[in-house]
XYZ file of C-alpha atoms in Angstrom:
660
model
C -0.400 -4.910 -11.581
C 1.271 -1.670 -12.026
C 3.688 -0.568 -14.644
C 5.255 1.829 -12.190
C 5.968 -0.470 -9.198
C 8.772 -2.998 -8.727
C 7.660 -6.544 -8.136
C 8.780 -6.707 -4.530
C 6.135 -3.955 -3.771
C 3.386 -5.785 -5.659
C 4.182 -8.919 -3.589
C 3.820 -6.944 -0.329
C 0.264 -5.655 0.657
C 1.788 -3.341 3.214
C 4.292 -1.858 0.743
C 1.580 -1.564 -1.960
C -0.702 0.162 0.588
C 2.109 2.697 1.443
C 2.502 3.467 -2.214
C -1.175 3.969 -2.741
C -1.287 6.282 0.348
C 1.708 8.171 -1.022
C 0.096 8.597 -4.297
C -3.190 9.826 -2.729
C -1.150 12.342 -0.566
C 0.567 13.661 -3.710
C -2.769 14.060 -5.478
C -4.301 15.963 -2.535
C -1.248 18.270 -2.493
C -1.721 19.062 -6.195
C -5.400 19.734 -5.674
C -4.694 21.949 -2.661
C -2.088 23.911 -4.627
C -4.549 24.334 -7.458
C -7.124 25.728 -5.075
C -4.623 28.056 -3.449
C -3.516 29.513 -6.837
C -7.124 30.134 -7.665
C -7.539 32.023 -4.494
C -4.483 34.164 -5.231
C -5.888 34.997 -8.679
C -9.210 36.069 -6.905
C -7.337 38.188 -4.519
C -5.481 39.882 -7.329
C -8.753 40.508 -9.010
C -9.988 42.274 -5.877
C -6.978 44.737 -6.170
C -7.750 45.506 -9.777
C -11.555 45.913 -9.554
C -11.685 48.840 -7.105
C -11.436 52.505 -8.024
C -8.325 54.631 -7.590
C -9.660 56.356 -4.544
C -10.914 53.243 -2.802
C -9.217 50.986 -0.197
C -7.533 48.420 -2.462
C -7.307 45.882 0.479
C -11.112 45.989 1.338
C -11.733 42.507 -0.099
C -8.130 41.176 -0.432
C -7.659 39.983 3.152
C -11.025 38.011 3.036
C -9.730 36.225 -0.039
C -6.302 35.450 1.318
C -7.643 34.076 4.699
C -8.534 30.621 3.390
C -4.931 30.191 2.046
C -3.029 31.571 5.120
C -5.519 31.037 7.968
C -4.435 34.258 9.773
C -6.026 36.056 12.772
C -4.491 39.488 12.044
C -3.617 41.088 8.722
C -2.178 44.517 8.089
C -0.267 46.721 5.607
C 2.660 48.788 6.737
C 3.961 51.504 4.502
C 6.964 53.894 4.744
C 5.826 57.307 5.788
C 8.539 59.034 3.713
C 11.880 58.319 2.217
C 13.448 54.825 2.560
C 14.500 54.270 6.204
C 11.610 56.322 7.546
C 9.086 54.793 10.058
C 6.409 52.471 8.776
C 2.611 53.361 9.401
C -0.195 50.868 9.326
C -2.457 52.031 6.377
C -4.971 49.207 6.550
C -5.689 46.278 8.944
C -8.340 43.664 9.701
C -8.410 45.062 13.405
C -9.245 48.824 13.008
C -7.365 49.791 16.133
C -4.075 48.934 14.380
C -4.588 51.595 11.645
C -2.057 54.494 12.005
C 0.110 52.577 14.519
C 3.761 53.327 13.673
C 6.581 50.690 13.564
C 10.134 51.952 13.789
C 12.446 50.854 10.931
C 14.870 48.031 11.728
C 17.112 45.434 10.276
C 14.336 42.783 9.956
C 11.690 44.996 8.283
C 14.386 46.529 6.161
C 15.080 42.955 4.848
C 11.472 42.422 4.051
C 11.115 45.737 2.350
C 14.026 44.999 0.221
C 12.174 41.942 -1.224
C 12.501 38.974 1.153
C 9.370 37.045 2.045
C 10.001 35.742 5.577
C 7.948 33.514 7.941
C 8.687 33.668 11.767
C 7.626 31.691 14.667
C 7.187 34.975 16.732
C 7.223 38.668 16.046
C 10.034 39.145 18.578
C 12.590 39.353 15.692
C 11.057 42.810 14.939
C 12.965 45.535 16.722
C 10.866 47.924 18.743
C 7.529 46.293 18.608
C 5.062 49.206 19.348
C 2.977 49.016 22.546
C -0.061 50.329 20.614
C 0.011 47.121 18.428
C 0.085 44.997 21.845
C -2.947 47.171 23.097
C -4.780 46.452 19.813
C -4.201 42.622 20.293
C -1.250 41.980 17.977
C 1.551 40.713 20.332
C 5.228 39.651 19.623
C 4.548 35.999 20.576
C 2.407 35.422 17.389
C 3.839 33.436 14.526
C 3.698 35.578 11.326
C 4.616 35.803 7.617
C 5.954 39.080 6.082
C 5.825 39.882 2.382
C 7.046 42.985 0.564
C 4.876 45.320 -1.573
C 5.109 48.541 -3.416
C 2.167 50.841 -2.747
C 1.900 54.160 -4.495
C 5.609 54.255 -5.204
C 6.504 53.654 -1.613
C 7.891 50.504 -0.111
C 5.472 48.626 2.013
C 4.789 45.099 3.583
C 1.994 42.820 4.502
C 1.897 41.162 7.878
C -0.178 38.055 8.334
C -0.181 36.745 11.922
C -1.660 33.637 13.566
C -2.801 33.289 17.270
C -0.190 32.585 19.976
C 0.504 28.808 20.118
C -0.655 27.989 16.536
C 1.718 26.442 14.015
C 3.847 28.739 12.026
C 3.780 29.184 8.236
C 5.409 26.419 6.163
C 7.309 26.510 2.847
C 4.072 26.215 0.912
C 2.757 29.436 2.420
C 6.117 31.128 1.605
C 6.002 30.078 -1.986
C 2.488 31.428 -2.294
C 3.265 34.608 -0.532
C 6.174 35.264 -3.106
C 3.642 34.847 -6.028
C 1.049 37.281 -4.354
C 3.630 39.804 -3.391
C 5.014 39.990 -6.917
C 1.597 40.183 -8.500
C 0.132 42.627 -5.998
C 3.137 45.093 -6.316
C 2.567 45.244 -10.068
C -1.169 45.596 -9.631
C -0.551 48.673 -7.553
C 1.927 49.976 -10.233
C -0.773 49.673 -12.946
C -3.238 51.561 -10.747
C -0.830 54.531 -10.162
C -1.419 57.653 -12.205
C 1.859 57.330 -14.003
C 1.484 53.716 -14.845
C 3.106 52.707 -18.088
C 2.107 50.313 -20.866
C 5.256 48.362 -19.949
C 3.850 47.743 -16.396
C 0.434 46.835 -17.622
C 1.936 44.345 -20.101
C 4.127 42.817 -17.472
C 1.227 42.472 -15.073
C -0.858 40.861 -17.874
C 1.819 38.405 -18.571
C 2.341 37.494 -14.990
C -1.330 36.899 -14.577
C -1.494 34.796 -17.655
C 1.440 32.771 -16.554
C -0.283 32.155 -13.180
C -3.502 31.153 -14.922
C -1.582 28.781 -17.090
C 0.218 27.261 -14.165
C -3.197 26.842 -12.440
C -4.568 25.001 -15.575
C -1.445 22.654 -15.584
C -1.861 21.971 -11.911
C -5.558 21.150 -12.382
C -4.854 18.915 -15.257
C -2.173 17.042 -13.212
C -4.498 16.639 -10.322
C -7.255 15.188 -12.534
C -5.268 13.139 -15.195
C -2.901 10.335 -15.366
C 0.714 11.613 -15.861
C 1.679 8.805 -18.367
C -1.379 8.529 -20.616
C -2.988 11.766 -20.017
C -6.278 9.978 -19.403
C -8.584 10.972 -16.608
C -7.557 9.450 -13.178
C -9.492 7.535 -10.622
C -10.770 10.736 -8.878
C -11.938 12.144 -12.059
C -13.610 8.936 -13.211
C -15.506 8.955 -9.882
C -16.822 12.461 -10.483
C -17.827 11.713 -14.002
C -19.673 8.430 -13.007
C -21.484 10.235 -10.276
C -22.600 12.950 -12.649
C -23.763 10.341 -15.143
C -25.758 8.420 -12.557
C -27.388 11.697 -11.461
C -28.467 12.362 -15.014
C -29.704 8.718 -15.532
C -31.899 8.757 -12.531
C -33.693 5.528 -11.587
C -34.581 4.395 -15.146
C -31.692 5.545 -17.414
C -28.716 3.160 -18.083
C -25.051 3.837 -17.560
C -22.399 1.143 -18.336
C -19.010 0.665 -16.806
C -16.316 -1.770 -18.050
C -12.996 -2.759 -16.233
C -10.231 -3.525 -18.685
C -7.212 -5.376 -17.245
C -4.205 -6.311 -19.420
C -3.203 -10.011 -19.395
C 0.486 -10.783 -18.959
C 1.539 -7.093 -18.663
C 3.882 -7.912 -15.750
C 5.852 -10.225 -18.067
C 6.246 -7.366 -20.498
C 7.848 -5.232 -17.721
C 10.004 -8.046 -16.557
C 11.289 -8.934 -19.984
C 11.629 -5.550 -21.728
C 11.725 -3.133 -18.818
C 9.491 -0.327 -17.590
C 10.193 2.046 -20.407
C 8.682 -0.480 -22.937
C 5.904 -1.193 -20.605
C 5.027 2.429 -20.287
C 5.065 2.816 -24.163
C 2.699 -0.167 -24.330
C 0.263 1.428 -21.862
C 0.183 4.589 -23.882
C -0.470 2.605 -27.078
C -3.207 0.655 -25.386
C -4.906 3.576 -24.134
C -4.910 5.090 -27.726
C -6.384 1.891 -29.174
C -9.155 1.807 -26.594
C -9.971 5.473 -26.943
C -10.513 5.065 -30.731
C -13.160 2.435 -30.096
C -15.243 4.888 -27.900
C -17.812 7.452 -28.574
C -16.983 11.144 -27.714
C -19.476 10.910 -24.736
C -17.761 8.004 -23.214
C -14.822 8.353 -20.748
C -11.712 6.224 -20.576
C -9.685 6.442 -17.415
C -6.524 4.812 -16.091
C -6.986 3.877 -12.481
C -3.743 1.826 -11.732
C -0.783 0.289 -13.555
C -2.477 -1.844 -16.265
C -6.146 -1.303 -15.384
C -8.460 0.973 -17.381
C -12.138 1.749 -16.829
C -14.611 2.857 -19.382
C -17.795 4.875 -18.540
C -20.340 4.133 -21.408
C -22.869 7.010 -21.255
C -25.509 7.135 -22.479
C -26.261 3.417 -22.749
C -29.470 2.933 -24.691
C -28.980 -0.658 -25.702
C -27.277 -3.116 -23.148
C -25.739 -5.359 -25.981
C -23.822 -2.395 -27.053
C -21.700 -2.604 -23.927
C -20.858 -6.280 -24.845
C -20.010 -5.171 -28.285
C -17.737 -2.349 -27.166
C -15.829 -4.832 -24.933
C -15.495 -7.381 -27.824
C -14.252 -4.589 -30.146
C -11.632 -3.569 -27.679
C -10.483 -7.116 -27.087
C -10.124 -7.666 -30.870
C -8.107 -4.406 -31.313
C -5.835 -5.302 -28.413
C -5.091 -8.749 -29.874
C -3.305 -6.971 -32.858
C 0.372 -6.819 -32.347
C 2.098 -3.752 -30.953
C 5.434 -2.464 -31.900
C 7.174 -0.556 -29.000
C 10.763 0.664 -29.222
C 11.434 -1.941 -31.858
C 9.887 -4.830 -29.892
C 6.897 -6.688 -31.191
C 4.557 -7.351 -28.452
C 1.462 -9.358 -28.189
C -1.058 -8.764 -25.362
C -4.755 -9.379 -24.477
C -7.161 -7.980 -22.155
C -9.921 -9.300 -19.781
C -13.038 -7.093 -19.368
C -15.635 -7.097 -16.679
C -18.836 -4.938 -17.200
C -21.627 -3.848 -14.946
C -24.658 -1.686 -15.688
C -26.821 0.792 -13.836
C -29.512 0.302 -12.514
C -29.427 -3.513 -12.765
C -25.986 -4.085 -11.142
C -25.791 -0.993 -8.756
C -26.939 2.442 -8.149
C -23.686 4.151 -7.031
C -20.159 4.517 -8.200
C -18.803 2.262 -5.489
C -21.287 -0.579 -6.299
C -20.749 -0.333 -10.185
C -16.990 -0.249 -9.834
C -16.878 -3.106 -7.274
C -19.185 -5.311 -9.414
C -17.442 -4.597 -12.735
C -14.071 -5.326 -11.000
C -15.383 -8.702 -9.800
C -16.755 -9.447 -13.339
C -13.272 -8.658 -14.697
C -11.723 -11.304 -12.438
C -14.278 -13.711 -13.523
C -13.209 -13.104 -17.213
C -9.622 -13.529 -16.360
C -10.209 -16.737 -14.503
C -12.513 -18.270 -17.178
C -10.646 -17.301 -20.281
C -8.140 -14.468 -20.648
C -9.094 -12.150 -23.516
C -12.776 -12.335 -22.870
C -15.853 -10.262 -21.561
C -17.767 -11.256 -18.461
C -20.914 -9.652 -16.929
C -21.606 -9.125 -13.310
C -24.466 -11.296 -12.075
C -26.236 -12.322 -8.808
C -24.152 -15.432 -8.363
C -21.022 -13.306 -8.546
C -22.434 -10.914 -6.079
C -23.228 -13.936 -3.756
C -19.636 -15.231 -4.021
C -18.272 -11.725 -3.158
C -20.652 -11.362 -0.311
C -19.405 -14.720 1.110
C -15.856 -13.708 0.553
C -16.359 -10.326 2.430
C -18.056 -12.304 5.212
C -15.141 -14.691 5.388
C -12.646 -11.711 5.499
C -14.653 -10.286 8.449
C -14.628 -13.599 10.205
C -10.841 -13.938 9.790
C -10.077 -10.384 10.885
C -12.245 -10.861 13.910
C -10.636 -14.247 14.651
C -7.160 -12.498 14.615
C -8.438 -9.557 16.767
C -10.076 -11.943 19.266
C -7.077 -14.254 19.385
C -9.125 -17.114 18.098
C -6.296 -18.419 15.843
C -4.447 -21.054 18.007
C -1.658 -23.546 17.535
C -2.010 -27.157 17.315
C 1.027 -29.460 17.678
C 2.120 -32.626 15.930
C 5.072 -34.452 17.424
C 8.299 -35.111 15.713
C 9.806 -38.588 16.722
C 13.314 -39.992 16.669
C 12.996 -43.155 14.667
C 15.907 -44.846 16.554
C 15.001 -44.101 20.143
C 11.328 -43.305 19.389
C 11.528 -40.312 21.740
C 9.547 -37.184 21.078
C 12.235 -34.671 19.906
C 10.029 -31.650 18.815
C 6.661 -30.467 17.709
C 5.440 -28.596 14.526
C 3.058 -25.758 15.259
C 0.072 -25.508 12.870
C -2.630 -22.787 12.860
C -6.189 -23.543 13.464
C -9.149 -21.043 13.702
C -11.704 -21.662 16.503
C -15.183 -21.030 14.968
C -18.264 -19.745 16.801
C -19.165 -23.393 17.966
C -15.626 -24.014 19.348
C -14.625 -26.250 16.556
C -11.095 -26.121 15.086
C -11.023 -25.027 11.457
C -8.212 -26.233 9.255
C -5.858 -23.613 7.519
C -7.340 -24.510 4.153
C -10.431 -22.633 5.277
C -8.697 -19.309 6.146
C -4.957 -19.108 5.431
C -5.130 -18.044 1.800
C -7.555 -15.224 2.595
C -5.479 -14.228 5.596
C -2.419 -13.972 3.369
C -4.307 -11.636 0.851
C -5.422 -9.581 3.923
C -1.845 -9.202 5.042
C -2.523 -11.007 8.378
C 0.008 -13.749 8.280
C 2.506 -11.906 10.495
C -0.265 -11.338 13.085
C -1.177 -15.005 13.035
C 2.439 -15.966 13.337
C 2.817 -13.923 16.477
C -0.351 -15.358 17.899
C 0.974 -18.822 17.562
C 4.275 -17.765 18.982
C 2.792 -16.208 22.033
C 0.872 -19.348 22.904
C 4.012 -21.461 22.264
C 6.197 -19.321 24.404
C 3.613 -19.338 27.232
C 3.383 -23.090 27.113
C 7.112 -23.777 27.052
C 7.415 -24.577 30.864
C 4.516 -27.020 30.757
C 5.730 -28.669 27.444
C 9.267 -28.953 28.915
C 7.910 -30.679 32.125
C 6.035 -33.231 29.939
C 8.515 -33.879 27.169
C 11.855 -32.389 28.332
C 13.629 -29.105 27.482
C 15.518 -30.398 24.484
C 12.341 -30.538 22.265
C 12.231 -28.052 19.290
C 9.284 -26.050 18.155
C 8.765 -25.480 14.398
C 6.676 -22.516 12.795
C 5.724 -22.186 9.071
C 6.467 -19.002 7.319
C 5.299 -17.865 3.764
C 7.833 -16.516 1.202
C 6.194 -13.098 1.639
C 6.915 -12.998 5.291
C 10.548 -14.259 4.808
C 11.111 -11.405 2.279
C 9.998 -8.713 4.783
C 13.015 -7.702 6.816
C 11.074 -5.726 9.239
C 8.659 -8.566 9.909
C 11.599 -11.027 10.364
C 13.330 -8.588 12.790
C 10.186 -8.418 14.809
C 9.864 -12.171 14.821
C 13.575 -12.481 15.954
C 13.140 -9.954 18.660
C 10.206 -11.886 20.069
C 12.215 -15.148 19.951
C 15.145 -13.536 21.686
C 12.941 -11.945 24.370
C 11.549 -15.399 25.279
C 15.105 -16.380 26.387
C 15.136 -19.506 24.237
C 15.543 -18.597 20.559
C 17.474 -21.803 19.890
C 14.420 -23.829 20.601
C 12.688 -22.736 17.529
C 12.832 -23.859 13.883
C 11.428 -21.769 10.991
C 10.064 -23.801 8.144
C 9.994 -22.507 4.555
C 8.865 -24.597 1.555
C 11.459 -25.276 -0.921
C 10.093 -23.056 -3.662
C 9.530 -20.175 -1.105
C 13.073 -20.451 0.057
C 14.374 -19.982 -3.467
C 12.197 -16.915 -3.863
C 13.376 -15.387 -0.550
C 16.716 -13.967 -1.593
C 16.316 -11.151 0.909
C 15.836 -13.737 3.581
C 19.062 -15.582 2.825
C 21.184 -12.326 2.608
C 19.764 -10.364 5.436
C 17.568 -12.484 7.802
C 19.288 -15.907 7.931
C 22.652 -14.643 9.248
C 20.733 -12.933 12.134
C 18.732 -16.083 12.855
C 21.979 -18.210 12.889
C 23.543 -15.499 15.232
C 20.906 -16.347 17.831
C 20.641 -20.132 17.212
C 17.235 -20.071 15.390
C 17.319 -22.932 13.001
C 15.716 -23.185 9.523
C 14.087 -26.077 7.810
C 13.253 -26.679 4.120
C 9.686 -27.958 4.089
C 8.054 -30.230 1.439
C 11.481 -31.006 0.125
C 11.539 -33.014 -3.174
C 8.421 -31.389 -4.729
C 10.142 -28.276 -6.187
C 11.612 -27.832 -9.651
C 15.258 -28.045 -8.674
C 15.191 -29.891 -5.267
C 18.911 -31.009 -5.024
C 20.223 -27.663 -6.400
C 18.303 -26.032 -3.538
C 20.965 -27.529 -1.180
C 23.611 -25.615 -3.117
C 21.952 -22.271 -2.536
C 20.637 -22.291 1.019
C 21.935 -22.803 4.607
C 19.504 -24.992 6.516
C 19.584 -27.285 9.425
C 16.749 -29.469 8.527
C 15.162 -31.245 5.503
C 11.533 -32.240 5.721
C 10.935 -34.853 2.984
C 7.425 -34.465 1.371
C 4.920 -37.179 2.215
C 4.792 -38.052 -1.515
C 8.004 -39.996 -0.988
C 6.863 -41.577 2.256
C 3.496 -42.835 1.478
C 3.746 -46.612 0.753
C 7.574 -46.357 0.678
C 7.868 -49.912 1.950
C 6.463 -51.228 -1.342
C 7.612 -48.514 -3.860
C 11.123 -49.125 -4.934
C 11.504 -45.733 -6.705
C 10.432 -44.001 -3.560
C 12.898 -45.933 -1.605
C 15.780 -44.923 -3.846
C 14.853 -41.255 -3.853
C 14.307 -41.165 -0.046
C 17.477 -42.957 0.596
C 19.387 -40.581 -1.703
C 17.874 -37.486 0.033
C 18.692 -38.942 3.470
C 22.288 -39.685 2.459
C 22.770 -36.210 1.120
C 21.266 -34.658 4.125
C 23.496 -36.727 6.332
C 26.498 -35.786 4.456
C 25.732 -32.084 4.673
C 25.015 -32.381 8.507
C 21.239 -31.880 8.233
C 18.514 -33.481 10.097
C 16.155 -35.221 7.732
C 12.532 -35.496 8.645
C 10.111 -37.946 6.933
C 6.582 -36.372 6.932
C 3.249 -38.036 6.474
C 3.977 -41.408 8.278
C 0.578 -43.155 8.512
C 1.231 -46.939 8.702
C 3.414 -49.176 10.780
C 4.898 -50.524 7.564
C 6.048 -47.267 6.542
C 7.613 -46.572 9.985
C 9.359 -50.029 9.863
C 10.952 -49.074 6.563
C 11.985 -45.576 7.655
C 13.624 -47.000 10.799
C 15.995 -48.838 8.555
C 16.956 -45.814 6.300
C 20.199 -44.352 7.392
C 20.108 -40.467 7.744
C 16.361 -40.217 8.530
C 16.609 -38.581 12.017
C 12.980 -37.711 12.536
C 9.612 -38.929 11.538
C 6.190 -37.223 11.706
C 2.700 -38.234 10.992
C -0.782 -39.319 11.922
C 0.539 -42.738 12.843
C 1.775 -41.231 15.992
C -0.759 -38.411 16.647
C -3.086 -35.946 14.918
C -2.084 -32.330 15.548
C -3.549 -31.595 18.962
C -3.839 -28.378 21.090
C -1.158 -27.912 23.738
C -3.277 -28.801 26.766
C -4.408 -32.139 25.138
C -0.687 -32.959 24.416
C 0.269 -32.299 27.978
C -2.641 -34.051 29.508
C -2.354 -36.971 27.021
C 1.405 -37.428 27.462
C 1.271 -40.827 28.884
C -1.203 -42.061 26.172
C 1.019 -40.719 23.396
C 4.262 -42.280 24.764
C 2.347 -45.518 25.319
C 1.219 -45.496 21.590
C 4.796 -44.753 20.453
C 6.050 -47.509 22.700
C 3.560 -49.959 21.106
C 4.680 -48.936 17.592
C 8.224 -49.314 18.647
C 7.798 -52.952 19.672
C 5.741 -53.630 16.595
C 8.542 -52.285 14.255
C 11.369 -53.413 16.456
C 13.869 -51.211 18.263
C 14.446 -49.529 21.738
C 11.522 -48.607 23.855
C 11.232 -44.821 24.433
C 11.948 -43.427 27.827
């Protein structure tokens, strides 16, 4: 529910996960840069603190090592006029002191002000043998940065061991800062230093400190609202819990805006961002100075109420916030109305850690949203039990996918004229610990939320492909195999490409039919534009499932290219005695026939329904429990004769040719 993410990202758990990982990576980079700048300031302080006759680098290398991770550090200074040899005046390895480097084009470039990182020292002309004897060899990666020491040009060399990674752009940027600051620090230490140099060094130092403060704020605060972010909230909650101990109370409230996505969709993200800023300000005004308001995602805020002397006060805060947010907003000239759902949890009753409190407050917030939007809900034991059961179910489903205990069951598709088996629809079942088959209603929604639908589809597909020879031997090689996909799967081009590649690899992609519900098909614009042409190229067919139950069923036929319509069972049940169903079903069948589509009647359960369907022109397939319940592949193969006998009996009972 983010103001900053497009809807297609929110509908894909994988894409959302990538965004979250990217945001965390950016935050880590900011924090690392802040820490690096702090270390540079510390190193600069080491230069300024020593006396005029002391070695200014005595403490600098130790402070720079955490930033640059070097094994050798040394300072080379010109012995005389520009162009004279360079002598090592200080080094972390004492044997390097007084070693002389001949001048050359590379070192001259560094002395002239160029910070340079190299993968080896072999670019330096005339690398001295004495340096090699002291353990500093040409094969080491290094970074070179210029300095001015006592009115003479100098440079710092920081080298890593042979085989280590070289220095990256981050190191080069930090080296530039240090080179500039250190040169001015030496200038202020010299006997003829001027007020101008002191002022310039002071300004540079203050600028670096200000940059450090800005980086620290960016790392710890939300860029849009300026509120503390998730990481800062966690730190504040942990400190509050430490102060509270076992007996003190701390409150946590999750605030989630109701209908915020509609604001973004209707008015755009600029208005949505403005609304979030206004919401944050209204909530902040209802809190005490000791409380903390943080923004942890697009339209989710968390309030740390500390100290909490009176538990009803937490309820009162939530109700005040809800009342304030009910008041209309005006953003960029647009009048907006919005509400919030709030879930609250309290230490120690509802958790003793940050993770427990945030998880429980979040669950309470979803309870409030489900019960009545614009309300406050408390965490309780029952909610915890439900959450535990949900987590247990998630673990069961994950292990079922991992252990390949999601299997296909097949239900036959029958030609109503010849009564021959012309195909099978594959449906997912979970094999539980007792070996029983569990229906998809027990696991498929949770599997979708866990992002496991693609894995389940491939499990089913693997079983079907492996069973093709045996199925062909029993029922013929002209039968089709149908697989159901969700709209989310259909709108993921990478997942669809992987599915197509698997179908192509089996050598018979034209045996497969991909089923999408009518509403899902209309949502899957990406599928129609990019995936469907590839499917058609290799003969993979597409069916519109549950046809007739959507909001614009007939108009669907204008928008999509499919090979099959599966008429929902609502129009099949009792069709022989329901004139309206007969008219609608007949109209769909005629339309499908005119468009060259196979029309499948689902949910056939009685001989009377079958008898009527066999007289409807355009119905080319029938499917239902009248013929067979969905069964595992081995059962269908072993029970072939029994199935065909049953169909033969039904055929004679409803008149028509006997199946082969």
